[in-house]
Tab-separated table of C-alpha atoms in Angstrom:
chain	number	residue	atom	x	y	z
A	1	THR	CA	-10.397	8.583	14.899
A	2	ASP	CA	-6.714	9.367	14.417
A	3	ILE	CA	-7.360	10.374	10.799
A	4	SER	CA	-10.146	12.822	11.670
A	5	GLN	CA	-8.006	14.362	14.400
A	6	LYS	CA	-5.119	14.856	11.981
A	7	MET	CA	-7.483	16.455	9.470
A	8	GLN	CA	-8.742	18.900	12.095
A	9	ASP	CA	-5.219	19.604	13.374
A	10	GLN	CA	-3.946	20.451	9.893
A	11	VAL	CA	-6.802	22.869	9.246
A	12	SER	CA	-6.412	24.637	12.601
A	13	SER	CA	-2.609	24.893	12.663
A	14	LYS	CA	0.328	25.989	10.551
A	15	LYS	CA	2.111	22.698	11.134
A	16	SER	CA	2.847	22.151	7.452
A	17	ASN	CA	3.793	25.814	6.807
A	18	ILE	CA	1.235	25.777	3.989
A	19	ASP	CA	-1.028	28.719	3.246
A	20	GLN	CA	-4.505	27.574	4.289
A	21	LYS	CA	-6.102	29.404	1.347
A	22	GLY	CA	-6.369	27.890	-2.118
A	23	ALA	CA	-6.160	24.382	-3.508
A	24	THR	CA	-3.331	22.038	-2.574
A	25	ALA	CA	-1.522	19.405	-4.639
A	26	LEU	CA	1.011	16.775	-3.634
A	27	VAL	CA	3.851	16.057	-6.066
A	28	LEU	CA	5.845	12.820	-5.984
A	29	GLY	CA	9.098	12.942	-7.912
A	30	ALA	CA	9.357	16.714	-7.509
A	31	THR	CA	13.136	16.944	-7.950
A	32	GLY	CA	13.036	14.927	-11.143
A	33	ALA	CA	13.583	16.390	-14.587
A	34	THR	CA	9.820	16.698	-15.163
A	35	GLY	CA	8.654	17.032	-11.569
A	36	LYS	CA	10.454	20.346	-11.050
A	37	TYR	CA	8.356	21.874	-13.831
A	38	VAL	CA	5.174	20.494	-12.274
A	39	VAL	CA	6.020	22.189	-8.967
A	40	LYS	CA	6.908	25.461	-10.707
A	41	GLN	CA	3.757	25.575	-12.797
A	42	LEU	CA	1.478	24.659	-9.883
A	43	LEU	CA	2.969	27.489	-7.832
A	44	GLU	CA	2.496	29.854	-10.768
A	45	LYS	CA	-1.181	28.835	-10.854
A	46	GLY	CA	-1.520	29.820	-7.176
A	47	PHE	CA	-1.604	26.283	-5.798
A	48	ASN	CA	-0.240	25.261	-2.465
A	49	VAL	CA	2.282	22.513	-3.166
A	50	LYS	CA	3.450	19.688	-0.965
A	51	ALA	CA	6.370	17.737	-2.365
A	52	ILE	CA	8.256	14.645	-1.290
A	53	VAL	CA	11.893	15.235	-2.209
A	54	ARG	CA	15.193	13.478	-1.681
A	55	SER	CA	16.849	16.808	-0.942
A	56	VAL	CA	15.164	20.032	0.192
A	57	HIS	CA	18.267	21.986	-0.819
A	58	LYS	CA	18.183	20.515	-4.331
A	59	MET	CA	14.504	21.371	-4.781
A	60	GLN	CA	15.037	24.940	-3.616
A	61	SER	CA	18.069	25.280	-5.895
A	62	LEU	CA	16.151	23.921	-8.899
A	63	LEU	CA	13.321	26.392	-8.410
A	64	SER	CA	15.669	29.316	-7.720
A	65	SER	CA	17.644	28.582	-10.889
A	66	MET	CA	14.593	28.930	-13.141
A	67	GLU	CA	14.898	32.268	-14.872
A	68	GLY	CA	12.356	34.860	-13.813
A	69	PHE	CA	10.650	32.547	-11.316
A	70	LYS	CA	10.135	33.491	-7.684
A	71	PHE	CA	8.088	31.415	-5.284
A	72	ASP	CA	6.337	32.051	-1.992
A	73	ASP	CA	7.699	29.889	0.844
A	74	ASP	CA	4.236	29.886	2.414
A	75	LYS	CA	2.905	28.094	-0.666
A	76	LEU	CA	5.489	25.296	-0.670
A	77	TYR	CA	6.045	22.513	1.852
A	78	LEU	CA	8.926	20.107	1.242
A	79	LYS	CA	9.186	16.740	2.961
A	80	GLU	CA	12.659	15.248	2.658
A	81	ALA	CA	12.309	11.478	2.338
A	82	ASN	CA	12.111	8.564	-0.057
A	83	VAL	CA	8.443	8.077	-0.785
A	84	LEU	CA	8.409	4.378	0.147
A	85	ASP	CA	10.328	5.002	3.379
A	86	LEU	CA	7.779	7.421	4.827
A	87	THR	CA	5.746	6.152	7.757
A	88	ASP	CA	2.027	5.687	7.176
A	89	GLU	CA	1.418	8.595	9.543
A	90	ASP	CA	3.718	10.952	7.632
A	91	PHE	CA	2.227	9.976	4.280
A	92	LEU	CA	-1.282	10.415	5.648
A	93	GLU	CA	-0.484	13.952	6.780
A	94	LEU	CA	0.792	14.784	3.301
A	95	ILE	CA	-2.380	13.504	1.607
A	96	ILE	CA	-4.753	15.278	3.988
A	97	GLY	CA	-5.933	18.552	2.498
A	98	CYS	CA	-4.866	17.740	-1.070
A	99	GLN	CA	-7.286	18.040	-3.954
A	100	ALA	CA	-4.801	16.504	-6.386
A	101	VAL	CA	-1.724	14.264	-6.491
A	102	VAL	CA	0.764	14.266	-9.361
A	103	ILE	CA	3.103	11.287	-9.640
A	104	CYS	CA	6.074	11.717	-11.957
A	105	LEU	CA	8.460	9.320	-10.306
A	106	GLY	CA	11.194	7.605	-12.224
A	107	HIS	CA	14.211	5.404	-11.704
A	108	ASN	CA	17.680	6.930	-11.707
A	109	LEU	CA	19.470	6.307	-15.005
A	110	SER	CA	22.296	4.328	-13.436
A	111	PHE	CA	22.926	0.616	-13.063
A	112	SER	CA	21.761	0.605	-9.441
A	113	GLY	CA	18.815	2.863	-10.271
A	114	ILE	CA	17.634	0.603	-13.091
A	115	PHE	CA	18.393	-2.831	-11.669
A	116	GLY	CA	18.581	-2.143	-7.931
A	117	HIS	CA	15.819	-1.794	-5.391
A	118	PRO	CA	13.112	-0.669	-5.219
A	119	ARG	CA	12.281	-2.155	-8.607
A	120	ASN	CA	8.590	-1.411	-8.090
A	121	LEU	CA	8.984	2.226	-7.005
A	122	VAL	CA	6.214	3.712	-9.158
A	123	ALA	CA	3.742	0.866	-8.675
A	124	GLU	CA	4.142	0.839	-4.901
A	125	ALA	CA	3.910	4.628	-4.756
A	126	ILE	CA	0.642	4.711	-6.717
A	127	LYS	CA	-0.828	1.935	-4.579
A	128	ARG	CA	0.120	3.742	-1.385
A	129	THR	CA	-1.258	7.010	-2.713
A	130	CYS	CA	-4.611	5.518	-3.681
A	131	ASP	CA	-4.962	3.559	-0.445
A	132	THR	CA	-4.273	6.660	1.635
A	133	ILE	CA	-6.609	8.859	-0.403
A	134	GLN	CA	-9.401	6.358	0.147
A	135	LYS	CA	-8.816	6.324	3.911
A	136	VAL	CA	-8.911	10.118	4.044
A	137	MET	CA	-12.004	10.389	1.862
A	138	VAL	CA	-13.936	7.848	3.923
A	139	GLU	CA	-13.157	9.850	7.057
A	140	LYS	CA	-14.060	13.106	5.310
A	141	LYS	CA	-17.493	11.664	4.497
A	142	ASN	CA	-17.978	10.713	8.152
A	143	ILE	CA	-16.952	14.138	9.429
A	144	SER	CA	-18.935	16.224	6.955
A	145	ASN	CA	-21.912	13.891	6.548
A	146	ASP	CA	-21.426	14.462	2.833
A	147	ASP	CA	-21.999	11.251	0.878
A	148	ASN	CA	-20.613	12.770	-2.317
A	149	PRO	CA	-17.502	14.876	-1.564
A	150	GLN	CA	-15.273	16.082	-4.377
A	151	LYS	CA	-13.018	13.264	-5.514
A	152	THR	CA	-9.241	13.619	-5.393
A	153	LYS	CA	-7.555	13.936	-8.785
A	154	VAL	CA	-4.604	11.621	-9.430
A	155	VAL	CA	-2.324	12.250	-12.402
A	156	LEU	CA	0.284	9.616	-13.220
A	157	MET	CA	3.026	10.249	-15.753
A	158	GLY	CA	3.565	7.064	-17.715
A	159	THR	CA	5.030	6.492	-21.164
A	160	ASP	CA	3.776	5.996	-24.705
A	161	GLY	CA	5.786	2.763	-24.730
A	162	ILE	CA	2.993	1.092	-22.772
A	163	PRO	CA	-0.146	0.429	-24.850
A	164	HIS	CA	-3.711	1.119	-23.836
A	165	PRO	CA	-5.148	-1.922	-21.976
A	166	GLU	CA	-8.264	-1.928	-24.163
A	167	GLY	CA	-6.203	-2.298	-27.328
A	168	THR	CA	-7.293	1.037	-28.784
A	169	ASP	CA	-3.756	2.043	-29.799
A	170	ASP	CA	-2.633	1.274	-33.338
A	171	ILE	CA	-1.070	-2.162	-33.658
A	172	ARG	CA	2.687	-1.909	-33.399
A	173	THR	CA	4.981	-3.535	-35.916
A	174	PHE	CA	6.312	-6.990	-35.104
A	175	SER	CA	9.767	-5.578	-34.311
A	176	GLU	CA	8.302	-2.969	-31.937
A	177	ARG	CA	6.186	-5.573	-30.142
A	178	PHE	CA	9.239	-7.813	-29.853
A	179	MET	CA	11.324	-4.979	-28.386
A	180	LEU	CA	8.611	-4.021	-25.902
A	181	ARG	CA	8.323	-7.623	-24.779
A	182	CYS	CA	12.072	-7.742	-24.250
A	183	LEU	CA	11.913	-4.543	-22.199
A	184	HIS	CA	9.172	-6.062	-20.052
A	185	TYR	CA	11.413	-8.951	-19.034
A	186	THR	CA	14.807	-7.232	-18.962
A	187	LEU	CA	14.231	-3.610	-17.863
A	188	PRO	CA	12.634	-3.303	-14.383
A	189	PRO	CA	11.550	0.366	-14.796
A	190	HIS	CA	9.463	-0.600	-17.832
A	191	SER	CA	7.581	-3.363	-16.029
A	192	ASP	CA	7.239	-1.049	-13.017
A	193	ASN	CA	5.470	1.521	-15.199
A	194	GLU	CA	3.278	-1.223	-16.656
A	195	ASP	CA	2.250	-2.310	-13.158
A	196	ALA	CA	1.564	1.264	-12.006
A	197	MET	CA	-0.573	2.091	-15.018
A	198	GLY	CA	-2.326	-1.271	-14.809
A	199	TYR	CA	-3.140	-0.725	-11.141
A	200	LEU	CA	-4.938	2.536	-11.850
A	201	TYR	CA	-6.745	1.220	-14.900
A	202	ASN	CA	-7.728	-2.237	-13.659
A	203	THR	CA	-7.753	-2.136	-9.852
A	204	ILE	CA	-8.902	1.415	-9.096
A	205	GLY	CA	-10.992	1.520	-12.256
A	206	LYS	CA	-13.546	4.094	-13.320
A	207	SER	CA	-16.123	3.767	-10.547
A	208	ASN	CA	-14.038	4.492	-7.449
A	209	THR	CA	-15.946	6.715	-5.025
A	210	CYS	CA	-12.861	8.501	-3.692
A	211	LEU	CA	-10.616	9.386	-6.604
A	212	GLU	CA	-10.399	9.965	-10.338
A	213	TRP	CA	-7.302	9.554	-12.482
A	214	VAL	CA	-5.582	10.351	-15.751
A	215	ILE	CA	-2.485	8.559	-17.058
A	216	VAL	CA	-0.414	10.944	-19.181
A	217	ARG	CA	1.778	9.255	-21.785
A	218	PRO	CA	4.603	11.427	-23.130
A	219	ALA	CA	6.864	10.324	-25.978
A	220	ASP	CA	10.671	10.461	-25.695
A	221	LEU	CA	11.342	13.164	-23.124
A	222	LEU	CA	13.617	16.110	-23.902
A	223	ASP	CA	14.712	19.145	-21.908
A	224	GLY	CA	13.564	22.633	-22.823
A	225	GLY	CA	10.955	25.288	-22.199
A	226	VAL	CA	7.250	25.165	-22.975
A	227	THR	CA	6.399	25.023	-26.685
A	228	LYS	CA	3.349	24.045	-28.726
A	229	TYR	CA	2.174	20.505	-28.096
A	230	GLU	CA	-0.785	18.321	-28.967
A	231	ILE	CA	-2.841	15.723	-27.130
A	232	ASN	CA	-4.034	12.523	-28.793
A	233	HIS	CA	-5.833	9.381	-27.704
A	234	LYS	CA	-3.026	7.156	-28.967
A	235	PRO	CA	0.633	7.320	-30.028
A	236	ASN	CA	1.467	8.309	-33.570
A	237	GLY	CA	4.419	7.100	-35.588
A	238	SER	CA	7.185	4.677	-34.775
A	239	LEU	CA	8.004	3.976	-31.149
A	240	PHE	CA	11.735	3.568	-31.784
A	241	GLY	CA	13.645	6.103	-33.858
A	242	GLY	CA	10.584	8.110	-34.830
A	243	ASP	CA	10.096	11.863	-34.822
A	244	SER	CA	7.759	11.999	-31.809
A	245	HIS	CA	9.125	13.570	-28.667
A	246	THR	CA	7.873	15.544	-25.682
A	247	ILE	CA	9.598	18.427	-23.940
A	248	ARG	CA	9.374	17.856	-20.202
A	249	ALA	CA	7.957	21.316	-19.555
A	250	ASN	CA	5.148	20.531	-22.012
A	251	ALA	CA	4.300	17.276	-20.227
A	252	ALA	CA	4.273	19.181	-16.939
A	253	GLN	CA	2.030	21.908	-18.306
A	254	PHE	CA	-0.518	19.410	-19.560
A	255	MET	CA	-0.582	17.640	-16.186
A	256	VAL	CA	-1.037	20.932	-14.342
A	257	ASP	CA	-3.723	22.067	-16.807
A	258	LEU	CA	-5.590	18.824	-16.174
A	259	ILE	CA	-5.778	19.691	-12.487
A	260	THR	CA	-6.725	23.331	-12.941
A	261	ASN	CA	-9.054	23.136	-15.953
A	262	ILE	CA	-12.375	21.444	-15.198
A	263	ASP	CA	-13.321	21.005	-18.856
A	264	LEU	CA	-9.944	19.476	-19.714
A	265	TRP	CA	-10.214	17.087	-16.774
A	266	SER	CA	-13.721	16.057	-17.816
A	267	LYS	CA	-12.460	15.313	-21.313
A	268	TRP	CA	-9.565	13.085	-20.264
A	269	VAL	CA	-10.622	11.567	-16.932
A	270	PHE	CA	-10.039	7.776	-16.876
A	271	ALA	CA	-8.091	8.047	-20.123
A	272	MET	CA	-4.462	7.658	-21.224
A	273	PRO	CA	-3.760	10.716	-23.408
A	274	VAL	CA	-0.521	10.971	-25.338
A	275	VAL	CA	1.238	14.341	-25.238
A	276	THR	CA	3.738	15.134	-28.013
A	277	ASP	CA	5.421	18.281	-29.257
A	278	VAL	CA	4.164	19.930	-32.408
A	279	LEU	CA	6.952	19.528	-34.918
A	280	THR	CA	7.969	22.709	-36.706
């Protein structure tokens, strides 16, 4: 089939300019405020990284500007495009060969970014990612005659403003629930995140034969370098005006550690951990 041929072509050629040794991860939202740290930390861990970026020059500049960080061009492949504008063929080629996908997409903080199209950027991206992974994995089983190949890891960055579907989070105050309901109806990025997280939890579920997932929920995101942070099953404290926050580099490190640490992945697979900075 076309998929199996593309899989064989990518293994036997240098088409993607990716080092054929080592594990490979695809990052969506790589030029974002958190995504750039995900790319950096994956490269530091020795991963090959594929990234869909709006600007190759911007991604290269972001990485080059990080103090003390140098990266190997053979370990990084940048595809300049909007994720939803990629052809199915191009997206398929990006997924092939990846053991993990990290999605830290977000809407631009401008009027057009918040209220313009695509309003369902994150939800559509996660659906496309999962659909393509499943196509690749089915073909991989056919080629290798392996009925139980290693599943692809999918890490989605969400938000602690969206509660756990099973109701295991602490009950929010009436005012917080009222505000969240207002955000659902008035702020498209919030409902987009709800749909994306709901798709993984409810549609893909916990028994998918092709992929496993973790939804990482940071608190209010701040800029800064890696510091001490903690991981909990549910948010702590007030959602609005509380002390909880998450440095973006910390959120990135936890997502990268999930991919690279088998024990950590086993602990949090199919869960929605909340990552917050340790207050000093």
